[in-house]
Coordinates of C-alpha atoms in Angstrom, one line a residue:
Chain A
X1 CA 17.5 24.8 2.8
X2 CA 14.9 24.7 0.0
X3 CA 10.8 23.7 0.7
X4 CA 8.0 24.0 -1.0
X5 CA 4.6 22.4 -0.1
X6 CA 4.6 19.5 -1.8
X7 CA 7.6 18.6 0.2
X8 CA 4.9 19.2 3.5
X9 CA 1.7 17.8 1.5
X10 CA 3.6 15.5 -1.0
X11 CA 4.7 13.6 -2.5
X12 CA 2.3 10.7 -3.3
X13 CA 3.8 7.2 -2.3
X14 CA 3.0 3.9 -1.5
X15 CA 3.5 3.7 2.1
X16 CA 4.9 3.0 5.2
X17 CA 8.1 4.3 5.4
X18 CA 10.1 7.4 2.9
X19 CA 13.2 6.1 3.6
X20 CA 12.3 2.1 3.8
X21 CA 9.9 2.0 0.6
X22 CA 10.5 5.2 -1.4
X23 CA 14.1 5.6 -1.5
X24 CA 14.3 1.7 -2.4
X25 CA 12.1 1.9 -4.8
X26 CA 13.9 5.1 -6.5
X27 CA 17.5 2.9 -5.5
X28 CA 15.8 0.1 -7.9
X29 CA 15.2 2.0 -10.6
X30 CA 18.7 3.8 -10.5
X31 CA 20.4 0.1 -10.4
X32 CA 18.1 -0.8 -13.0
X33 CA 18.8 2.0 -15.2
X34 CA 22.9 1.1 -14.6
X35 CA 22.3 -2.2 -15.8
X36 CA 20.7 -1.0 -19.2
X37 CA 17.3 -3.1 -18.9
X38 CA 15.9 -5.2 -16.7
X39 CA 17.9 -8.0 -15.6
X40 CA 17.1 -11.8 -15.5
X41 CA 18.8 -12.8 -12.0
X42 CA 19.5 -10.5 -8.9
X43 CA 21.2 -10.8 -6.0
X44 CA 20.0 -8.1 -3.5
X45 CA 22.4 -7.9 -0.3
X46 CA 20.9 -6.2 2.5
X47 CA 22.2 -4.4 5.1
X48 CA 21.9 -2.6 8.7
X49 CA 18.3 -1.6 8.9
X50 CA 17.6 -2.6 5.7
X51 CA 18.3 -6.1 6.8
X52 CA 16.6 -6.1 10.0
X53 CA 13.3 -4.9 9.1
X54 CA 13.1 -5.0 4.9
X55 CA 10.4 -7.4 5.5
X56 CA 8.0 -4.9 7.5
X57 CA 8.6 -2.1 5.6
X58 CA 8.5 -3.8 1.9
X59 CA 12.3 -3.0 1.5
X60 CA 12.6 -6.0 -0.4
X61 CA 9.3 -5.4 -2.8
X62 CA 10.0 -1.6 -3.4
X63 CA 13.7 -2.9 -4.6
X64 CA 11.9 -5.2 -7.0
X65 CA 9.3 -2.8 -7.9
X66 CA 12.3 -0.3 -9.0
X67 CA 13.9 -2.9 -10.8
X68 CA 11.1 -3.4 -12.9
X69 CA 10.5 0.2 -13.6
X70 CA 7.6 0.9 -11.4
X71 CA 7.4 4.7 -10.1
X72 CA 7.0 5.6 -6.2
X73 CA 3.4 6.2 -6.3
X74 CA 2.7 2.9 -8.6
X75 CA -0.2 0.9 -6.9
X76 CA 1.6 -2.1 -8.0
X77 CA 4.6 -1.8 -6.0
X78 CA 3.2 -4.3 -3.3
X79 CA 2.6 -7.1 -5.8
X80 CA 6.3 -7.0 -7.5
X81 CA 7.3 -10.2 -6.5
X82 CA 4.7 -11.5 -8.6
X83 CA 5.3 -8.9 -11.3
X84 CA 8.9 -10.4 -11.0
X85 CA 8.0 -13.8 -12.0
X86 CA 6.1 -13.0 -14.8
X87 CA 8.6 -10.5 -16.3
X88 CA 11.3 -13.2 -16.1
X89 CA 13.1 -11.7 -13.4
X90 CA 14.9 -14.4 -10.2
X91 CA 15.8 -12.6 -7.3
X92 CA 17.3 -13.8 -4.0
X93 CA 17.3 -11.5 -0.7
X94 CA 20.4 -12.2 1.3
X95 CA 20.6 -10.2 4.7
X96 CA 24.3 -9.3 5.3
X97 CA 27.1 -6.8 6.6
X98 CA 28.8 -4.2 4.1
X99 CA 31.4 -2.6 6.3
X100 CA 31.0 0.9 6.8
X101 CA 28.1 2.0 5.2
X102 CA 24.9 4.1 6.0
X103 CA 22.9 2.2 8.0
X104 CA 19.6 2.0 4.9
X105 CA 22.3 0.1 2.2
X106 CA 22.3 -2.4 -0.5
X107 CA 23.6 -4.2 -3.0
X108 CA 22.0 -5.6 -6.3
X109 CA 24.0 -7.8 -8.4
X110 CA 22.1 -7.8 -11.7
X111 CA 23.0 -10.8 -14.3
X112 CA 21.8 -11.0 -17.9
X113 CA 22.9 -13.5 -20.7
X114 CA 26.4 -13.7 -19.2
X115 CA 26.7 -9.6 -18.2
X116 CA 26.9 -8.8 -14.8
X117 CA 26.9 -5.6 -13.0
X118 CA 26.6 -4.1 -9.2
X119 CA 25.6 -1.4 -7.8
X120 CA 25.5 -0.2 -3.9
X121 CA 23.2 2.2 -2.6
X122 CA 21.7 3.9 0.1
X123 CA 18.3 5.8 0.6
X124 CA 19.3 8.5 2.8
X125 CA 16.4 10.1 4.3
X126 CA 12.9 11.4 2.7
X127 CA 13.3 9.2 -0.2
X128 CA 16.4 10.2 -1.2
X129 CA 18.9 8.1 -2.1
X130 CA 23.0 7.8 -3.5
X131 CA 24.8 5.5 -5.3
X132 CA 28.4 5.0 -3.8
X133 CA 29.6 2.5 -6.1
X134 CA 28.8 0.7 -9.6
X135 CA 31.2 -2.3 -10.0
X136 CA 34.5 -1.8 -8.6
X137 CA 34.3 1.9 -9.3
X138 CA 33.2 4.9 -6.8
X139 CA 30.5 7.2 -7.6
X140 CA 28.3 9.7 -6.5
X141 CA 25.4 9.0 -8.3
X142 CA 21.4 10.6 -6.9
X143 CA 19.3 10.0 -10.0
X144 CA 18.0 13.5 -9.6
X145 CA 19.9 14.6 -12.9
X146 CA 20.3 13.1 -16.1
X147 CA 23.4 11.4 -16.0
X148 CA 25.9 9.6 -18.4
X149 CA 28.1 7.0 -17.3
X150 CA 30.5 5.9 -19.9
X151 CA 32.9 2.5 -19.4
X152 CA 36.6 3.3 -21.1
X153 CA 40.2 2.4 -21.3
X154 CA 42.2 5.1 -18.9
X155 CA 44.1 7.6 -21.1
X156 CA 44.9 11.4 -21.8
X157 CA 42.3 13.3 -23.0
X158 CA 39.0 10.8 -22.4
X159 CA 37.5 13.8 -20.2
X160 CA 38.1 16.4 -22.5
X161 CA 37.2 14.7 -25.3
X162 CA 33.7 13.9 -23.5
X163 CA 32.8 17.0 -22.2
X164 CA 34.0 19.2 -25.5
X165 CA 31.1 17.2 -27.4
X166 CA 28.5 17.8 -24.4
X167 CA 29.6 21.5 -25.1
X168 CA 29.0 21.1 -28.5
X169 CA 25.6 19.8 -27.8
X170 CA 25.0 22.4 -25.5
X171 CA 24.6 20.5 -22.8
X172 CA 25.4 21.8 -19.3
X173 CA 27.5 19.3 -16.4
X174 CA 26.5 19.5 -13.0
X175 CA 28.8 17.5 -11.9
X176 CA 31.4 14.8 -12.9
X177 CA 33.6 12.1 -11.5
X178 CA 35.7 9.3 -12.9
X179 CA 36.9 6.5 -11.3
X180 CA 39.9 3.8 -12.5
X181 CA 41.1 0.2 -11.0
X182 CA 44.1 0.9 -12.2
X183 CA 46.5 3.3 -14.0
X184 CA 46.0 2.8 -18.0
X185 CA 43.0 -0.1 -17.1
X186 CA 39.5 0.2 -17.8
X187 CA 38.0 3.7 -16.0
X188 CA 34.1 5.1 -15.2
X189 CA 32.9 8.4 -15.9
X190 CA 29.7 9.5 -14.3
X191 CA 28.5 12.8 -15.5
X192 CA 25.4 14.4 -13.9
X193 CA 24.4 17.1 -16.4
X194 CA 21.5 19.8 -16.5
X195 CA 19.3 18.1 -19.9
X196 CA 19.0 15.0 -22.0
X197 CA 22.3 14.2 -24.4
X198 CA 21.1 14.8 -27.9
X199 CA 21.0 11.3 -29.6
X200 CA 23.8 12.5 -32.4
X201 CA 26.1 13.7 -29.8
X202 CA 25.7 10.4 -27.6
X203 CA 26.6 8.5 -31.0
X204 CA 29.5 10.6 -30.9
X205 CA 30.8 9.7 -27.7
X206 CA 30.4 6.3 -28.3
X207 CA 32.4 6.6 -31.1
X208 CA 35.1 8.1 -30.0
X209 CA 38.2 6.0 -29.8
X210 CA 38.8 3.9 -26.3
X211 CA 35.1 4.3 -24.7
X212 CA 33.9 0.9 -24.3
X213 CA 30.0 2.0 -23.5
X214 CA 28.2 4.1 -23.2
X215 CA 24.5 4.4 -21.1
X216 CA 22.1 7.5 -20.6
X217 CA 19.6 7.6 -17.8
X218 CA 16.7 10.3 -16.9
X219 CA 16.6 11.5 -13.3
X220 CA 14.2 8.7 -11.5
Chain B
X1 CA 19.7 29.1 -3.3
X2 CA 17.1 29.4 -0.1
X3 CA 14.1 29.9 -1.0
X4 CA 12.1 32.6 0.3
X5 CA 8.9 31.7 2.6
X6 CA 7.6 32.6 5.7
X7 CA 9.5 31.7 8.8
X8 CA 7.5 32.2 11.5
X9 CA 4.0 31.6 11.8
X10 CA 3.6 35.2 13.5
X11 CA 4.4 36.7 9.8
X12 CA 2.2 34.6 8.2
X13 CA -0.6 35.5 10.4
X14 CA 0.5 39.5 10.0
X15 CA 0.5 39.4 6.7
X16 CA -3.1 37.2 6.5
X17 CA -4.5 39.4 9.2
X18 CA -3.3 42.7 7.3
X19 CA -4.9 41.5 3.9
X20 CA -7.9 40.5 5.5
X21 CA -7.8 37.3 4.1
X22 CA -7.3 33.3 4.7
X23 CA -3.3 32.0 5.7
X24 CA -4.3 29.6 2.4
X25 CA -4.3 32.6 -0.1
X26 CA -0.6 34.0 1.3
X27 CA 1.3 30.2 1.1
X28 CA -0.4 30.2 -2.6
X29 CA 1.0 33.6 -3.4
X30 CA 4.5 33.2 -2.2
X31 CA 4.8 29.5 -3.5
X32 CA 4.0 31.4 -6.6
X33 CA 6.4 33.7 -6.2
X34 CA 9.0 31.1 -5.0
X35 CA 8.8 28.0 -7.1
X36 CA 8.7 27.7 -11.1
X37 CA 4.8 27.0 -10.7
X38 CA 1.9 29.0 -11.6
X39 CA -0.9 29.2 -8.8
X40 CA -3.2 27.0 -11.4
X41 CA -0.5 24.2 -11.5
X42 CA -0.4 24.7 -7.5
X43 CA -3.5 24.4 -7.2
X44 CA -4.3 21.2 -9.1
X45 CA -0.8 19.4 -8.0
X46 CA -2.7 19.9 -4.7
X47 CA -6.2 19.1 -6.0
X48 CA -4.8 15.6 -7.1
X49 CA -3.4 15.4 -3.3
X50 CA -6.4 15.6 -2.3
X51 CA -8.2 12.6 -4.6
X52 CA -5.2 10.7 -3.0
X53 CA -6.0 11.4 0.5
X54 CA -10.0 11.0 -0.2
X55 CA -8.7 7.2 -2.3
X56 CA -6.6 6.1 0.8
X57 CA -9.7 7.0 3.5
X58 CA -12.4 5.4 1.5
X59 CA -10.3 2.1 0.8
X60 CA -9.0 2.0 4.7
X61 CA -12.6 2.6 5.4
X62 CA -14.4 -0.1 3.6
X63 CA -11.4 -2.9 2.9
X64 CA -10.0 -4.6 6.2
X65 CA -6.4 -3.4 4.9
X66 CA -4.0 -5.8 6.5
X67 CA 0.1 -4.5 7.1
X68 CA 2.4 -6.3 5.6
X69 CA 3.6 -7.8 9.0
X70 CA 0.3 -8.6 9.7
X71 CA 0.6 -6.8 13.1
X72 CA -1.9 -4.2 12.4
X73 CA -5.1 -3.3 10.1
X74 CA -9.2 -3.7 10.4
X75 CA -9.6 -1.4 13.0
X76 CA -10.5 1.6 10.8
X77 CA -13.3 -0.5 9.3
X78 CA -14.2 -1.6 12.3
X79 CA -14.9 1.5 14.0
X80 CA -16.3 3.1 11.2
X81 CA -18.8 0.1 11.6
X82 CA -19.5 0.3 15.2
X83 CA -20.3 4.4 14.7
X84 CA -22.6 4.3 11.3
X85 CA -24.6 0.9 13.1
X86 CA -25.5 3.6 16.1
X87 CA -23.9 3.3 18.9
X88 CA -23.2 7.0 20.3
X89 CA -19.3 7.8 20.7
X90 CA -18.7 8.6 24.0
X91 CA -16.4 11.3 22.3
X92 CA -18.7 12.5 20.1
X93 CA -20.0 11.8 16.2
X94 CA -17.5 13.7 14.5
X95 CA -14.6 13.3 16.6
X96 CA -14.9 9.4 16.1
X97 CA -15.8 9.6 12.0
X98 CA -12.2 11.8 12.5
X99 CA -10.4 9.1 13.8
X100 CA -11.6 6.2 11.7
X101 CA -10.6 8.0 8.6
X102 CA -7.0 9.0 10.5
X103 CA -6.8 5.2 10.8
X104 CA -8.0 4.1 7.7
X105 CA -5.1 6.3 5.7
X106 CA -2.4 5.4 8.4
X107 CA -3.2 1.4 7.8
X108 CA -3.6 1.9 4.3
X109 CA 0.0 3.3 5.0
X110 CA 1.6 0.5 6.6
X111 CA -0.6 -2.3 3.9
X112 CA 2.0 -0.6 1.1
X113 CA -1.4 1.4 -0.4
X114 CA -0.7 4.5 -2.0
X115 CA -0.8 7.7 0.5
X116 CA 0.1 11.0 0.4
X117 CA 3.3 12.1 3.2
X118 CA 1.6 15.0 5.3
X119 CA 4.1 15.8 6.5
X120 CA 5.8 12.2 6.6
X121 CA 4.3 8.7 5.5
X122 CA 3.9 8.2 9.3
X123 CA 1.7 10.5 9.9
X124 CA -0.1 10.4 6.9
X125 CA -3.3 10.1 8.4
X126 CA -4.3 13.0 10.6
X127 CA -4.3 16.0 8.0
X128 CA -6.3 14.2 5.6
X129 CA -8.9 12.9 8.4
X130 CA -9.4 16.3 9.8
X131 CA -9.9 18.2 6.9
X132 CA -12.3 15.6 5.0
X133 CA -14.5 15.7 8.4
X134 CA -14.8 19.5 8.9
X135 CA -15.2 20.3 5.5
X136 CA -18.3 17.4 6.0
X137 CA -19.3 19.1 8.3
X138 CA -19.1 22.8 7.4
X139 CA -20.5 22.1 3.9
X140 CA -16.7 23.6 2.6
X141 CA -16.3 23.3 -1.4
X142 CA -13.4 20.9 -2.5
X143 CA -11.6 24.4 -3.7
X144 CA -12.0 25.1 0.1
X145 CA -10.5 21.7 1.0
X146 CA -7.6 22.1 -1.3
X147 CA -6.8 25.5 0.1
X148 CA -6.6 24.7 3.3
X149 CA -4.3 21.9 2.6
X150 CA -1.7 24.8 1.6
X151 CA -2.8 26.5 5.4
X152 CA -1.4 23.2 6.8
X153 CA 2.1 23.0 4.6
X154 CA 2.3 26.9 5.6
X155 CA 2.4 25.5 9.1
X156 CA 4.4 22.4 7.9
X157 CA 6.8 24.8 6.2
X158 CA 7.7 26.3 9.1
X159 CA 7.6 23.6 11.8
X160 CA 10.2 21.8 8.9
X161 CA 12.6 24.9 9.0
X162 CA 12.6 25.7 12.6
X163 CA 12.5 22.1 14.1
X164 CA 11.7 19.4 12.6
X165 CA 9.4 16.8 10.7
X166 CA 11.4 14.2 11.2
X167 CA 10.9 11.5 13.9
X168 CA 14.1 10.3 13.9
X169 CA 15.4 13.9 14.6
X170 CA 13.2 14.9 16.7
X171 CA 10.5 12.1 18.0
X172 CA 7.4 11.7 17.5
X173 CA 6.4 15.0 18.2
X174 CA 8.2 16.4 14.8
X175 CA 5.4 14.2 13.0
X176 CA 2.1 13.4 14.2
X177 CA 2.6 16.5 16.4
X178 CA 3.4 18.7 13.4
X179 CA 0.4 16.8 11.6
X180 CA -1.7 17.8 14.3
X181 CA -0.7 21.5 14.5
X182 CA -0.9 21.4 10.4
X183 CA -4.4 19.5 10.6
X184 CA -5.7 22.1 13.6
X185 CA -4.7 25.1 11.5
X186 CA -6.7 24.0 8.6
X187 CA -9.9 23.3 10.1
X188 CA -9.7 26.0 11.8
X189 CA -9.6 27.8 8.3
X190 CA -12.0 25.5 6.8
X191 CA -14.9 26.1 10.0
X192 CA -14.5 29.7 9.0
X193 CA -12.5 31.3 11.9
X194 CA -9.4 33.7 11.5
X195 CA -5.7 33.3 11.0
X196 CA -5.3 34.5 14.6
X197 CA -6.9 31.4 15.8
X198 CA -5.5 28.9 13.3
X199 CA -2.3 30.1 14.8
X200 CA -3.6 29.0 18.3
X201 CA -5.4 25.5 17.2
X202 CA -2.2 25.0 15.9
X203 CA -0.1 25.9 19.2
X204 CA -3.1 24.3 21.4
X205 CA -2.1 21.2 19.1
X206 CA 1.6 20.9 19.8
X207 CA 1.8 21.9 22.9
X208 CA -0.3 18.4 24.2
X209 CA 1.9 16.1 22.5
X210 CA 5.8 17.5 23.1
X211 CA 7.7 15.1 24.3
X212 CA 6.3 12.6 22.2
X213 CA 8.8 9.6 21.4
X214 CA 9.2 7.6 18.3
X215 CA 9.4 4.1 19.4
X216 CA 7.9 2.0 16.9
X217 CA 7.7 -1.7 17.5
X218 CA 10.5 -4.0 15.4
X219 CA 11.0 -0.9 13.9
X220 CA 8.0 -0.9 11.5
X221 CA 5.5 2.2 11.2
X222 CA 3.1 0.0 12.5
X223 CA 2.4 0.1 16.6
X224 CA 2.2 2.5 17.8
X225 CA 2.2 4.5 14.9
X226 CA -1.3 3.4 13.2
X227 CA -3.0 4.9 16.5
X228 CA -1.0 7.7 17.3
X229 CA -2.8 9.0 14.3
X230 CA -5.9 8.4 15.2
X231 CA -4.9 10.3 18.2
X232 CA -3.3 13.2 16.9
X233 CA -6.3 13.7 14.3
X234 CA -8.7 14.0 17.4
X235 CA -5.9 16.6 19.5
X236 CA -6.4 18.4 16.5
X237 CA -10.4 18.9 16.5
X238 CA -10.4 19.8 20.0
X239 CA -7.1 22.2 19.6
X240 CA -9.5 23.6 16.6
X241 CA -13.0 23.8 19.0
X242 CA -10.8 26.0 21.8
X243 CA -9.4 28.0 19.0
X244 CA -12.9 28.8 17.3
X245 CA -14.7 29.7 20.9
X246 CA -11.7 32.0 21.5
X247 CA -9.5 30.4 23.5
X248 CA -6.1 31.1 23.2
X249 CA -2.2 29.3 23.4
X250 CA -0.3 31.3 26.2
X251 CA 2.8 30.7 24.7
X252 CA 3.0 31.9 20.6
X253 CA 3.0 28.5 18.4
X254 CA 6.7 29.8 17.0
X255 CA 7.6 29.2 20.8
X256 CA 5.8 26.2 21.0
X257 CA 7.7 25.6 18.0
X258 CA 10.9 26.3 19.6
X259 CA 10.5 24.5 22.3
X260 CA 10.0 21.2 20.5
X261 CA 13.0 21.7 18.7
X262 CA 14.6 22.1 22.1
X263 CA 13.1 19.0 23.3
X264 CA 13.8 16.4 20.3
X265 CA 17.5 17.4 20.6
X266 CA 16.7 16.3 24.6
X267 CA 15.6 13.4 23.9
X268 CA 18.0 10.3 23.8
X269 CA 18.5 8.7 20.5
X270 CA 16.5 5.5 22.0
X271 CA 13.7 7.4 21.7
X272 CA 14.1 8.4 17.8
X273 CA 13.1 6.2 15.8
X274 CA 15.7 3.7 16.7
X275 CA 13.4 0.9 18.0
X276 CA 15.9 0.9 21.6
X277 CA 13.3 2.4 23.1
X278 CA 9.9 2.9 25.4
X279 CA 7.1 0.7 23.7
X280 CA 9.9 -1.0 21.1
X281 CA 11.7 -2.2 24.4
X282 CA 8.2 -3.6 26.0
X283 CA 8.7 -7.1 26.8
X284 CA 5.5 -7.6 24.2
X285 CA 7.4 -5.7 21.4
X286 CA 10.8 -7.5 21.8
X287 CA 8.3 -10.7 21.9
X288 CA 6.6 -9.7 18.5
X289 CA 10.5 -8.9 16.9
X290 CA 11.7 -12.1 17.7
X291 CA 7.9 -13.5 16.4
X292 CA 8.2 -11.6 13.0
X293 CA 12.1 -12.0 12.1
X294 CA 12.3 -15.7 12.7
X295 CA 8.7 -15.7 10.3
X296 CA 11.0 -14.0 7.7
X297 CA 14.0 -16.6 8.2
X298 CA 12.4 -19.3 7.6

């Protein structure tokens, strides 16, 4: 177990609840920085406590307030629905049951011009939060590292060939999964690493023969 | 890797007592010693805290800050009101200036304003009301107020890694009642006494609310949470006042400290933060549920 005092005195939020307005608003800005940019329509399934009392605790704006970007101390977070509208951004709130998840869960399906993407969560205590899955693929994700997550075809060497150009940018992984629907079908890699992908070696990835896309994202 | 900080309140004090100097100046050093930051960057991280803190009192003091439910808010303002326009506080001046600025942050809180967790957002209130009124009324300097913010996360620190701050772990008690032993501690340090009896305000202050449940009403850190910090900020100027005359805690706070650990794993999960329970289960609370959720289907 690791404290400091700012996890006593700290950290500077918009209230009422860590777990209820915090994590979602830190959950928001993960599924927002999954999507690639802020999307035009989402769909934000809510469930267990989250569905119950999202309302009261400004579940539902914090989630909002993520999606647009805004940071867990951001004075604005209580006026994202408005913020919403004016950035172009449709959301619906639709209170429902997810199977066996933590009881603080949801799910954002974010659309733009045609894309679609979704991504379950959970805030998990003291504004912490995980992402369990990101389309039809499991993950691990906590948005305290800088992460890749790279889209490609399922084949030998895709994970080697990855992580030999991270090691040639120096870059150190924390920790890695991949996930695939099926044998030889398209496949997710989510790698949490220690600093920030040179630009050059992310071109590099993307270029490498079979990876589909290809999205970096700063811990949130 | 587990970082290395003081475990027991009993060391802390030993080591304050041995140096001859405040509990503030050993956290500073060994969070120095223990975290990538330099006691400058300490200090101002908690210097900006504070102006946080002092934001989230003066707006809950002067705005009628309304929750989002619209169960709770205006009574900060209002009793600030009824105490400048001279009415005389049965409980005294400074007692009551505590408690409207320990409601004033905790409705702030549950309006979606911007506070600072001390040591959770549900207790938000009671640190920050305690320490803004002594240091009023002690003439402290605001590099006084900040250090004895890190007296209270010393305490914090400690009640975390022993018990609990959690009120879902361990009730009520493992928040307001840390933030009142946290709170009582720093005045303590702040009104000029010794780390001896910042240790005691600090088990005075526990010790009268263990066994507190965390029952909130719908589930929202609303009612009875809003006044339970108003009452844990004024258990922590009286804790503070039997400290300074030299009164002392039979039982040593880590004991007291113990013993609330022993009691929130007592306490049936109705009780913790699961709305099941105590005032969420009043006929009124179930009343107010069904009153807000149907609102929200509509």
């Amino acid at each position: 177990m690791t404290l400091d005092v700012f996890d006593i005195i700290g950290p500077i939020m918009i209230g009422p609840s860590s777990s209820h307005t915090a994590g979602a608003v830190r959950l928001g800005r993960l599924a927002q920085a999954v999507f690639g940019e802020i999307p035009e329509q989402v769909d934000i399934f809510l469930h267990g406590s989250f569905a119950k009392t999202y309302k009261g605790h400004g579940t539902d704006v914090a989630l909002v307030a993520g999606l647009l970007g805004l940071d867990t101390d951001d004075a604005g977070i209580a006026s994202a629905l408005e913020l919403a509208k004016v950035r172009g951004l449709t959301v619906s709130f639709i209170p429902a049951d997810l199977g066996a998840v933590h009881p603080n869960t949801a799910k954002l399906v974010m659309r733009k011009q045609g894309r679609k993407r979704e991504v379950l969560g959970s805030s998990i205590g003291g504004g912490n939060i995980v992402v369990t899955q990101i389309d039809e693929f499991t993950v691990d994700l906590r948005g305290d590292f800088y992460t890749i997550i790279a889209t490609y075809l399922d084949r030998p060497g895709m994970v080697a060939k990855v992580s030999a150009l991270l090691a040639k940018g120096r870059v150190n992984i924390a920790q890695m999964k991949v996930s695939r629907v099926d044998k030889g079908a398209q496949a997710l890699m989510v790698v949490e690493i220690d600093n920030q992908v040179p630009d050059e070696i992310a071109e590099e990835i993307r270029g490498l023969e079979g990876i589909q896309s290809l999205l970096k994202i700063k811990p949130i | 890797m587990e970082a290395m900080f003081y475990k027991t309140v009993a060391e802390l004090v030993k080591t304050a007592e041995q140096r001859k100097c405040p509990i503030s100046t050993i956290v500073l050093e060994n969070q120095v010693e223990n975290t990538e930051l330099t006691l400058d960057e300490l200090l101002k991280q908690m210097d900006k805290n504070w102006s946080v803190m002092v934001e989230a009192m003066e707006r809950g003091l002067n705005e009628e800050v309304r929750s989002v439910s619209g169960l709770t808010g205006g009574d900060a303002k209002k009793l600030y009101q009824a105490h400048l326009s001279g009415s005389s506080p049965l409980s005294g001046g400074p007692v009551m200036e505590t408690v409207a600025r320990a409601l004033a942050v905790a409705e702030v809180n549950a309006a979606m304003g911007r506070i600072v967790a001390a040591p959770t957002a549900g207790s938000c209130g009671v640190v920050p009301a305690v320490v803004y009124t002594v240091a009023n009324l002690r003439g402290n300097s605001r590099s006084d107020i900040v250090k004895a913010l890190f007296t209270a996360a010393g305490f914090g620190m400690i009640i975390a890694y022993n018990a609990s701050i959690s009120g879902a772990e361990g009730g009520c008690q493992a928040e307001c009642g840390s933030a009142s032993c946290m709170a009582a501690a720093a005045a303590v340090e702040l009104a000029g006494g010794t780390p001896v009896q910042a240790a005691h305000a600090g088990a005075i202050a526990l010790k009268n609310v263990l066994g507190l449940v965390c029952d909130p009403v719908a589930g929202l850190v609303e009612v009875p949470c809003i006044k339970r910090n108003a009452m844990a900020a004024a258990n922590a100027m009286v804790a503070a006042d039997l400290a300074l005359s030299g009164i002392e805690s039979r039982i040593p706070i880590d004991e007291v400290i113990g013993a609330m650990k022993e009691i929130g794993k007592s306490m049936p999960a109705t009780l913790k933060e699961t709305a099941c329970g105590g005032l969420a289960n009043t006929p009124t609370a179930r009343l107010l549920e069904r009153q807000l959720f149907e609102a929200y289907e509509e």
